[in-house]
Amino acid sequence: MSKLYIVPTPIGNLKDITFRAIDVLKTVDLVLAEDTRTSGKLLKHFEISTHMQSHHMHNEHKTVETIINKLKSGMSIALISDAGTPAISDPGFLLTRACIENNIEVDCLPGATAFVPALVNSGLPNDKFVFEGFLPVKKGRQTRLLLLAEETRTMIFYESPHKLIKTLGHFCEYFGEDRLVSVSRELTKLYEETIRGTAKEVFEHYTNKHPKGEIVIVVAGKK
């Protein structure tokens, strides 16, 4: 029976993949991968020989119709990203929506995603929170920051290492230097670390120590 499986993959430590995820990747007819080279290493590690096809942010608008037709023909397909759960700041939403519109079953497996351990590790309130993902790079950035300055829930952001200092500087400017911030870097990997403090303290830390790796920023809401 045709079905789209949304399959989370490890964000670092390969042991974080689930038994069910491995079973699905072995039994589906096709695996859609954000980067077939990256995912190829993962599949090889777990002795998965399922055929892969590229599906990423630059081609997903063009490939959705073709994939839907394959599903309608009776194929079962798994969607994975380079790391974590697809559609969370990664491709996946467009295909999931198209499946629902075409009455094709979608099954999202539970599994790894970066923001959950970062939120828990932060020590900041997590009963209510808002996931912002990546801030706008240029257009709309100031408007978004001004709006978020009034947000009372804990906020979660993704950021690249070369933009972290700039973003922390903006947090000092728009949220205030005393706003509590937690930066988790390289989660589940060998050099995993979490730096906590005020926006000013964390900004100064990374000004003196240039960050590397994948980054999640957790920011306290306005009191």
PDB file of C-alpha atoms in Angstrom:
ATOM      1  CA  MET A   1       0.000   0.000   0.000  1.00  0.00           C
ATOM      2  CA  SER A   2       1.313   3.450  -0.894  1.00  0.00           C
ATOM      3  CA  LYS A   3       2.427   5.530   2.050  1.00  0.00           C
ATOM      4  CA  LEU A   4       4.830   8.363   2.803  1.00  0.00           C
ATOM      5  CA  TYR A   5       6.972   7.802   5.867  1.00  0.00           C
ATOM      6  CA  ILE A   6       8.622  10.801   7.531  1.00  0.00           C
ATOM      7  CA  VAL A   7      11.729   9.299   9.126  1.00  0.00           C
ATOM      8  CA  PRO A   8      13.960  11.194  11.602  1.00  0.00           C
ATOM      9  CA  THR A   9      17.681  10.487  11.401  1.00  0.00           C
ATOM     10  CA  PRO A  10      20.395  11.080  14.039  1.00  0.00           C
ATOM     11  CA  ILE A  11      21.581  14.658  14.570  1.00  0.00           C
ATOM     12  CA  GLY A  12      25.039  13.353  15.460  1.00  0.00           C
ATOM     13  CA  ASN A  13      25.267  10.120  17.407  1.00  0.00           C
ATOM     14  CA  LEU A  14      24.285   7.264  15.086  1.00  0.00           C
ATOM     15  CA  LYS A  15      22.953   5.259  18.041  1.00  0.00           C
ATOM     16  CA  ASP A  16      20.030   7.685  18.253  1.00  0.00           C
ATOM     17  CA  ILE A  17      18.284   6.134  15.247  1.00  0.00           C
ATOM     18  CA  THR A  18      15.311   3.930  16.173  1.00  0.00           C
ATOM     19  CA  PHE A  19      14.816   0.262  15.307  1.00  0.00           C
ATOM     20  CA  ARG A  20      11.604   1.230  13.551  1.00  0.00           C
ATOM     21  CA  ALA A  21      13.363   3.831  11.418  1.00  0.00           C
ATOM     22  CA  ILE A  22      15.865   1.235  10.222  1.00  0.00           C
ATOM     23  CA  ASP A  23      13.063  -1.220   9.418  1.00  0.00           C
ATOM     24  CA  VAL A  24      11.172   1.392   7.397  1.00  0.00           C
ATOM     25  CA  LEU A  25      14.251   2.487   5.452  1.00  0.00           C
ATOM     26  CA  LYS A  26      14.981  -1.144   4.587  1.00  0.00           C
ATOM     27  CA  THR A  27      11.472  -2.007   3.428  1.00  0.00           C
ATOM     28  CA  VAL A  28      10.254   1.040   1.475  1.00  0.00           C
ATOM     29  CA  ASP A  29      10.621   1.222  -2.296  1.00  0.00           C
ATOM     30  CA  LEU A  30      12.424   4.571  -2.291  1.00  0.00           C
ATOM     31  CA  VAL A  31      14.222   6.914   0.104  1.00  0.00           C
ATOM     32  CA  LEU A  32      14.056  10.659  -0.561  1.00  0.00           C
ATOM     33  CA  ALA A  33      17.225  12.247   0.818  1.00  0.00           C
ATOM     34  CA  GLU A  34      18.213  15.876   1.262  1.00  0.00           C
ATOM     35  CA  ASP A  35      21.803  15.010   0.289  1.00  0.00           C
ATOM     36  CA  THR A  36      22.289  11.512  -1.106  1.00  0.00           C
ATOM     37  CA  ARG A  37      26.003  11.595  -0.264  1.00  0.00           C
ATOM     38  CA  THR A  38      25.367  12.335   3.408  1.00  0.00           C
ATOM     39  CA  SER A  39      22.461   9.902   3.674  1.00  0.00           C
ATOM     40  CA  GLY A  40      24.398   7.313   1.703  1.00  0.00           C
ATOM     41  CA  LYS A  41      26.886   7.055   4.559  1.00  0.00           C
ATOM     42  CA  LEU A  42      24.057   6.582   7.067  1.00  0.00           C
ATOM     43  CA  LEU A  43      22.331   3.893   5.001  1.00  0.00           C
ATOM     44  CA  LYS A  44      25.609   2.082   4.373  1.00  0.00           C
ATOM     45  CA  HIS A  45      26.358   2.062   8.118  1.00  0.00           C
ATOM     46  CA  PHE A  46      23.074   0.270   8.802  1.00  0.00           C
ATOM     47  CA  GLU A  47      23.384  -1.974   5.727  1.00  0.00           C
ATOM     48  CA  ILE A  48      20.398  -0.405   3.984  1.00  0.00           C
ATOM     49  CA  SER A  49      20.456  -0.788   0.216  1.00  0.00           C
ATOM     50  CA  THR A  50      17.175   0.963  -0.684  1.00  0.00           C
ATOM     51  CA  HIS A  51      17.397   3.207  -3.749  1.00  0.00           C
ATOM     52  CA  MET A  52      17.707   6.937  -2.981  1.00  0.00           C
ATOM     53  CA  GLN A  53      16.517  10.032  -4.800  1.00  0.00           C
ATOM     54  CA  SER A  54      17.477  13.655  -4.137  1.00  0.00           C
ATOM     55  CA  HIS A  55      14.790  15.826  -2.511  1.00  0.00           C
ATOM     56  CA  HIS A  56      15.947  19.175  -1.108  1.00  0.00           C
ATOM     57  CA  MET A  57      14.888  22.800  -0.758  1.00  0.00           C
ATOM     58  CA  HIS A  58      16.155  23.716  -4.239  1.00  0.00           C
ATOM     59  CA  ASN A  59      14.188  21.062  -6.137  1.00  0.00           C
ATOM     60  CA  GLU A  60      11.230  20.122  -3.931  1.00  0.00           C
ATOM     61  CA  HIS A  61       8.778  22.372  -5.795  1.00  0.00           C
ATOM     62  CA  LYS A  62       9.643  20.563  -9.037  1.00  0.00           C
ATOM     63  CA  THR A  63       9.739  17.007  -7.687  1.00  0.00           C
ATOM     64  CA  VAL A  64       6.562  16.913  -5.567  1.00  0.00           C
ATOM     65  CA  GLU A  65       4.249  16.037  -8.482  1.00  0.00           C
ATOM     66  CA  THR A  66       6.525  13.211  -9.645  1.00  0.00           C
ATOM     67  CA  ILE A  67       6.725  11.783  -6.132  1.00  0.00           C
ATOM     68  CA  ILE A  68       2.952  11.965  -5.702  1.00  0.00           C
ATOM     69  CA  ASN A  69       2.535  10.000  -8.943  1.00  0.00           C
ATOM     70  CA  LYS A  70       4.940   7.346  -7.660  1.00  0.00           C
ATOM     71  CA  LEU A  71       2.937   7.071  -4.446  1.00  0.00           C
ATOM     72  CA  LYS A  72      -0.314   6.811  -6.411  1.00  0.00           C
ATOM     73  CA  SER A  73       1.212   3.953  -8.399  1.00  0.00           C
ATOM     74  CA  GLY A  74       1.544   1.982  -5.171  1.00  0.00           C
ATOM     75  CA  MET A  75       5.088   2.782  -4.048  1.00  0.00           C
ATOM     76  CA  SER A  76       6.013   3.272  -0.415  1.00  0.00           C
ATOM     77  CA  ILE A  77       8.459   6.138   0.127  1.00  0.00           C
ATOM     78  CA  ALA A  78      10.503   7.372   3.090  1.00  0.00           C
ATOM     79  CA  LEU A  79      11.584  11.000   3.428  1.00  0.00           C
ATOM     80  CA  ILE A  80      14.717  11.804   5.415  1.00  0.00           C
ATOM     81  CA  SER A  81      16.822  14.937   5.904  1.00  0.00           C
ATOM     82  CA  ASP A  82      20.547  15.236   6.574  1.00  0.00           C
ATOM     83  CA  ALA A  83      19.842  15.184  10.314  1.00  0.00           C
ATOM     84  CA  GLY A  84      16.819  15.257  12.589  1.00  0.00           C
ATOM     85  CA  THR A  85      13.136  15.243  11.692  1.00  0.00           C
ATOM     86  CA  PRO A  86      12.194  16.297   8.138  1.00  0.00           C
ATOM     87  CA  ALA A  87      10.057  19.444   7.734  1.00  0.00           C
ATOM     88  CA  ILE A  88      11.527  21.068  10.871  1.00  0.00           C
ATOM     89  CA  SER A  89      13.549  23.818   9.136  1.00  0.00           C
ATOM     90  CA  ASP A  90      14.125  21.227   6.388  1.00  0.00           C
ATOM     91  CA  PRO A  91      12.199  20.010   3.303  1.00  0.00           C
ATOM     92  CA  GLY A  92       9.074  18.006   4.019  1.00  0.00           C
ATOM     93  CA  PHE A  93       6.097  20.328   4.408  1.00  0.00           C
ATOM     94  CA  LEU A  94       5.271  20.644   0.703  1.00  0.00           C
ATOM     95  CA  LEU A  95       5.321  16.887   0.131  1.00  0.00           C
ATOM     96  CA  THR A  96       3.329  16.138   3.291  1.00  0.00           C
ATOM     97  CA  ARG A  97       0.679  18.678   2.306  1.00  0.00           C
ATOM     98  CA  ALA A  98       0.481  17.259  -1.224  1.00  0.00           C
ATOM     99  CA  CYS A  99       0.005  13.742   0.148  1.00  0.00           C
ATOM    100  CA  ILE A 100      -2.839  14.880   2.394  1.00  0.00           C
ATOM    101  CA  GLU A 101      -4.490  16.700  -0.505  1.00  0.00           C
ATOM    102  CA  ASN A 102      -4.287  13.484  -2.561  1.00  0.00           C
ATOM    103  CA  ASN A 103      -5.546  11.221   0.234  1.00  0.00           C
ATOM    104  CA  ILE A 104      -2.175   9.460   0.531  1.00  0.00           C
ATOM    105  CA  GLU A 105      -1.372   8.189   4.013  1.00  0.00           C
ATOM    106  CA  VAL A 106       1.441   9.936   5.878  1.00  0.00           C
ATOM    107  CA  ASP A 107       3.198   8.278   8.818  1.00  0.00           C
ATOM    108  CA  CYS A 108       5.645  10.437  10.790  1.00  0.00           C
ATOM    109  CA  LEU A 109       7.951   8.415  13.024  1.00  0.00           C
ATOM    110  CA  PRO A 110       9.104   9.885  16.348  1.00  0.00           C
ATOM    111  CA  GLY A 111      12.801  10.503  16.688  1.00  0.00           C
ATOM    112  CA  ALA A 112      15.705  12.893  16.844  1.00  0.00           C
ATOM    113  CA  THR A 113      15.289  16.646  16.529  1.00  0.00           C
ATOM    114  CA  ALA A 114      17.778  19.238  17.745  1.00  0.00           C
ATOM    115  CA  PHE A 115      15.570  21.752  19.518  1.00  0.00           C
ATOM    116  CA  VAL A 116      14.099  19.395  22.142  1.00  0.00           C
ATOM    117  CA  PRO A 117      17.366  18.513  23.958  1.00  0.00           C
ATOM    118  CA  ALA A 118      18.523  22.127  23.599  1.00  0.00           C
ATOM    119  CA  LEU A 119      15.319  23.370  25.235  1.00  0.00           C
ATOM    120  CA  VAL A 120      15.532  20.879  28.096  1.00  0.00           C
ATOM    121  CA  ASN A 121      19.279  21.520  28.587  1.00  0.00           C
ATOM    122  CA  SER A 122      18.714  25.278  28.774  1.00  0.00           C
ATOM    123  CA  GLY A 123      17.040  25.209  32.177  1.00  0.00           C
ATOM    124  CA  LEU A 124      14.601  27.834  30.894  1.00  0.00           C
ATOM    125  CA  PRO A 125      10.818  27.389  31.256  1.00  0.00           C
ATOM    126  CA  ASN A 126       9.605  24.768  28.789  1.00  0.00           C
ATOM    127  CA  ASP A 127       5.934  24.417  29.687  1.00  0.00           C
ATOM    128  CA  LYS A 128       5.237  26.921  26.910  1.00  0.00           C
ATOM    129  CA  PHE A 129       7.624  27.794  24.096  1.00  0.00           C
ATOM    130  CA  VAL A 130       7.727  29.042  20.518  1.00  0.00           C
ATOM    131  CA  PHE A 131       9.945  27.559  17.794  1.00  0.00           C
ATOM    132  CA  GLU A 132      11.231  30.282  15.459  1.00  0.00           C
ATOM    133  CA  GLY A 133      13.784  28.314  13.458  1.00  0.00           C
ATOM    134  CA  PHE A 134      16.079  30.575  11.432  1.00  0.00           C
ATOM    135  CA  LEU A 135      15.533  34.331  11.648  1.00  0.00           C
ATOM    136  CA  PRO A 136      15.242  36.239   8.362  1.00  0.00           C
ATOM    137  CA  VAL A 137      18.733  37.059   7.099  1.00  0.00           C
ATOM    138  CA  LYS A 138      17.987  40.615   5.916  1.00  0.00           C
ATOM    139  CA  LYS A 139      14.463  41.591   4.885  1.00  0.00           C
ATOM    140  CA  GLY A 140      12.057  41.343   7.788  1.00  0.00           C
ATOM    141  CA  ARG A 141      14.713  40.619  10.414  1.00  0.00           C
ATOM    142  CA  GLN A 142      14.281  43.853  12.376  1.00  0.00           C
ATOM    143  CA  THR A 143      10.488  43.565  12.242  1.00  0.00           C
ATOM    144  CA  ARG A 144      10.654  40.000  13.553  1.00  0.00           C
ATOM    145  CA  LEU A 145      13.034  40.908  16.383  1.00  0.00           C
ATOM    146  CA  LEU A 146      10.860  43.838  17.466  1.00  0.00           C
ATOM    147  CA  LEU A 147       7.856  41.527  17.603  1.00  0.00           C
ATOM    148  CA  LEU A 148       9.732  38.800  19.502  1.00  0.00           C
ATOM    149  CA  ALA A 149      11.018  41.325  22.030  1.00  0.00           C
ATOM    150  CA  GLU A 150       7.491  41.225  23.518  1.00  0.00           C
ATOM    151  CA  GLU A 151       7.178  37.411  23.443  1.00  0.00           C
ATOM    152  CA  THR A 152       6.672  35.994  26.940  1.00  0.00           C
ATOM    153  CA  ARG A 153       7.254  32.334  26.053  1.00  0.00           C
ATOM    154  CA  THR A 154      10.680  30.735  25.780  1.00  0.00           C
ATOM    155  CA  MET A 155      11.960  31.100  22.202  1.00  0.00           C
ATOM    156  CA  ILE A 156      13.998  28.611  20.166  1.00  0.00           C
ATOM    157  CA  PHE A 157      16.178  29.547  17.195  1.00  0.00           C
ATOM    158  CA  TYR A 158      18.457  27.694  14.793  1.00  0.00           C
ATOM    159  CA  GLU A 159      21.610  29.493  13.677  1.00  0.00           C
ATOM    160  CA  SER A 160      24.742  28.852  11.648  1.00  0.00           C
ATOM    161  CA  PRO A 161      28.117  29.300  13.388  1.00  0.00           C
ATOM    162  CA  HIS A 162      29.248  32.236  11.236  1.00  0.00           C
ATOM    163  CA  LYS A 163      26.068  34.195  12.066  1.00  0.00           C
ATOM    164  CA  LEU A 164      25.850  33.351  15.777  1.00  0.00           C
ATOM    165  CA  ILE A 165      27.737  36.402  17.072  1.00  0.00           C
ATOM    166  CA  LYS A 166      25.645  38.750  14.920  1.00  0.00           C
ATOM    167  CA  THR A 167      22.432  37.155  16.177  1.00  0.00           C
ATOM    168  CA  LEU A 168      23.510  37.275  19.820  1.00  0.00           C
ATOM    169  CA  GLY A 169      24.370  40.943  19.317  1.00  0.00           C
ATOM    170  CA  HIS A 170      20.856  41.558  18.000  1.00  0.00           C
ATOM    171  CA  PHE A 171      19.414  39.759  21.034  1.00  0.00           C
ATOM    172  CA  CYS A 172      21.373  42.144  23.284  1.00  0.00           C
ATOM    173  CA  GLU A 173      20.048  45.079  21.295  1.00  0.00           C
ATOM    174  CA  TYR A 174      16.390  44.077  20.960  1.00  0.00           C
ATOM    175  CA  PHE A 175      15.794  41.841  23.997  1.00  0.00           C
ATOM    176  CA  GLY A 176      18.214  43.468  26.436  1.00  0.00           C
ATOM    177  CA  GLU A 177      21.681  42.438  27.624  1.00  0.00           C
ATOM    178  CA  ASP A 178      20.270  40.778  30.756  1.00  0.00           C
ATOM    179  CA  ARG A 179      17.910  38.417  28.901  1.00  0.00           C
ATOM    180  CA  LEU A 180      18.823  34.791  29.696  1.00  0.00           C
ATOM    181  CA  VAL A 181      20.179  32.797  26.779  1.00  0.00           C
ATOM    182  CA  SER A 182      21.363  29.218  26.290  1.00  0.00           C
ATOM    183  CA  VAL A 183      23.398  28.118  23.262  1.00  0.00           C
ATOM    184  CA  SER A 184      23.703  24.387  22.546  1.00  0.00           C
ATOM    185  CA  ARG A 185      26.287  23.369  19.973  1.00  0.00           C
ATOM    186  CA  GLU A 186      27.098  20.030  18.326  1.00  0.00           C
ATOM    187  CA  LEU A 187      24.337  18.187  20.193  1.00  0.00           C
ATOM    188  CA  THR A 188      24.965  14.423  20.672  1.00  0.00           C
ATOM    189  CA  LYS A 189      28.428  14.765  19.094  1.00  0.00           C
ATOM    190  CA  LEU A 190      31.898  14.457  20.632  1.00  0.00           C
ATOM    191  CA  TYR A 191      32.332  18.182  21.326  1.00  0.00           C
ATOM    192  CA  GLU A 192      28.779  18.903  22.482  1.00  0.00           C
ATOM    193  CA  GLU A 193      28.483  21.933  24.739  1.00  0.00           C
ATOM    194  CA  THR A 194      25.844  24.227  26.209  1.00  0.00           C
ATOM    195  CA  ILE A 195      26.740  27.777  27.253  1.00  0.00           C
ATOM    196  CA  ARG A 196      24.242  29.575  29.485  1.00  0.00           C
ATOM    197  CA  GLY A 197      24.096  33.137  30.788  1.00  0.00           C
ATOM    198  CA  THR A 198      22.804  36.582  29.944  1.00  0.00           C
ATOM    199  CA  ALA A 199      22.730  37.643  26.317  1.00  0.00           C
ATOM    200  CA  LYS A 200      25.766  39.844  26.981  1.00  0.00           C
ATOM    201  CA  GLU A 201      27.734  37.062  28.693  1.00  0.00           C
ATOM    202  CA  VAL A 202      27.056  34.525  25.942  1.00  0.00           C
ATOM    203  CA  PHE A 203      27.818  37.144  23.274  1.00  0.00           C
ATOM    204  CA  GLU A 204      31.177  37.890  24.895  1.00  0.00           C
ATOM    205  CA  HIS A 205      31.965  34.179  25.252  1.00  0.00           C
ATOM    206  CA  TYR A 206      31.546  33.499  21.552  1.00  0.00           C
ATOM    207  CA  THR A 207      33.249  36.739  20.568  1.00  0.00           C
ATOM    208  CA  ASN A 208      36.375  35.317  22.218  1.00  0.00           C
ATOM    209  CA  LYS A 209      35.777  31.724  21.093  1.00  0.00           C
ATOM    210  CA  HIS A 210      34.537  31.392  17.527  1.00  0.00           C
ATOM    211  CA  PRO A 211      31.830  28.711  17.385  1.00  0.00           C
ATOM    212  CA  LYS A 212      31.723  25.665  15.105  1.00  0.00           C
ATOM    213  CA  GLY A 213      29.006  23.158  14.283  1.00  0.00           C
ATOM    214  CA  GLU A 214      25.225  23.129  14.355  1.00  0.00           C
ATOM    215  CA  ILE A 215      23.688  25.569  16.852  1.00  0.00           C
ATOM    216  CA  VAL A 216      20.400  25.927  18.729  1.00  0.00           C
ATOM    217  CA  ILE A 217      19.721  29.101  20.724  1.00  0.00           C
ATOM    218  CA  VAL A 218      17.129  29.137  23.507  1.00  0.00           C
ATOM    219  CA  VAL A 219      16.059  32.556  24.805  1.00  0.00           C
ATOM    220  CA  ALA A 220      13.926  33.361  27.847  1.00  0.00           C
ATOM    221  CA  GLY A 221      10.686  35.197  27.184  1.00  0.00           C
ATOM    222  CA  LYS A 222       9.982  38.702  28.384  1.00  0.00           C
ATOM    223  CA  LYS A 223       8.989  38.916  32.043  1.00  0.00           C
TER     224      LYS A 223
END
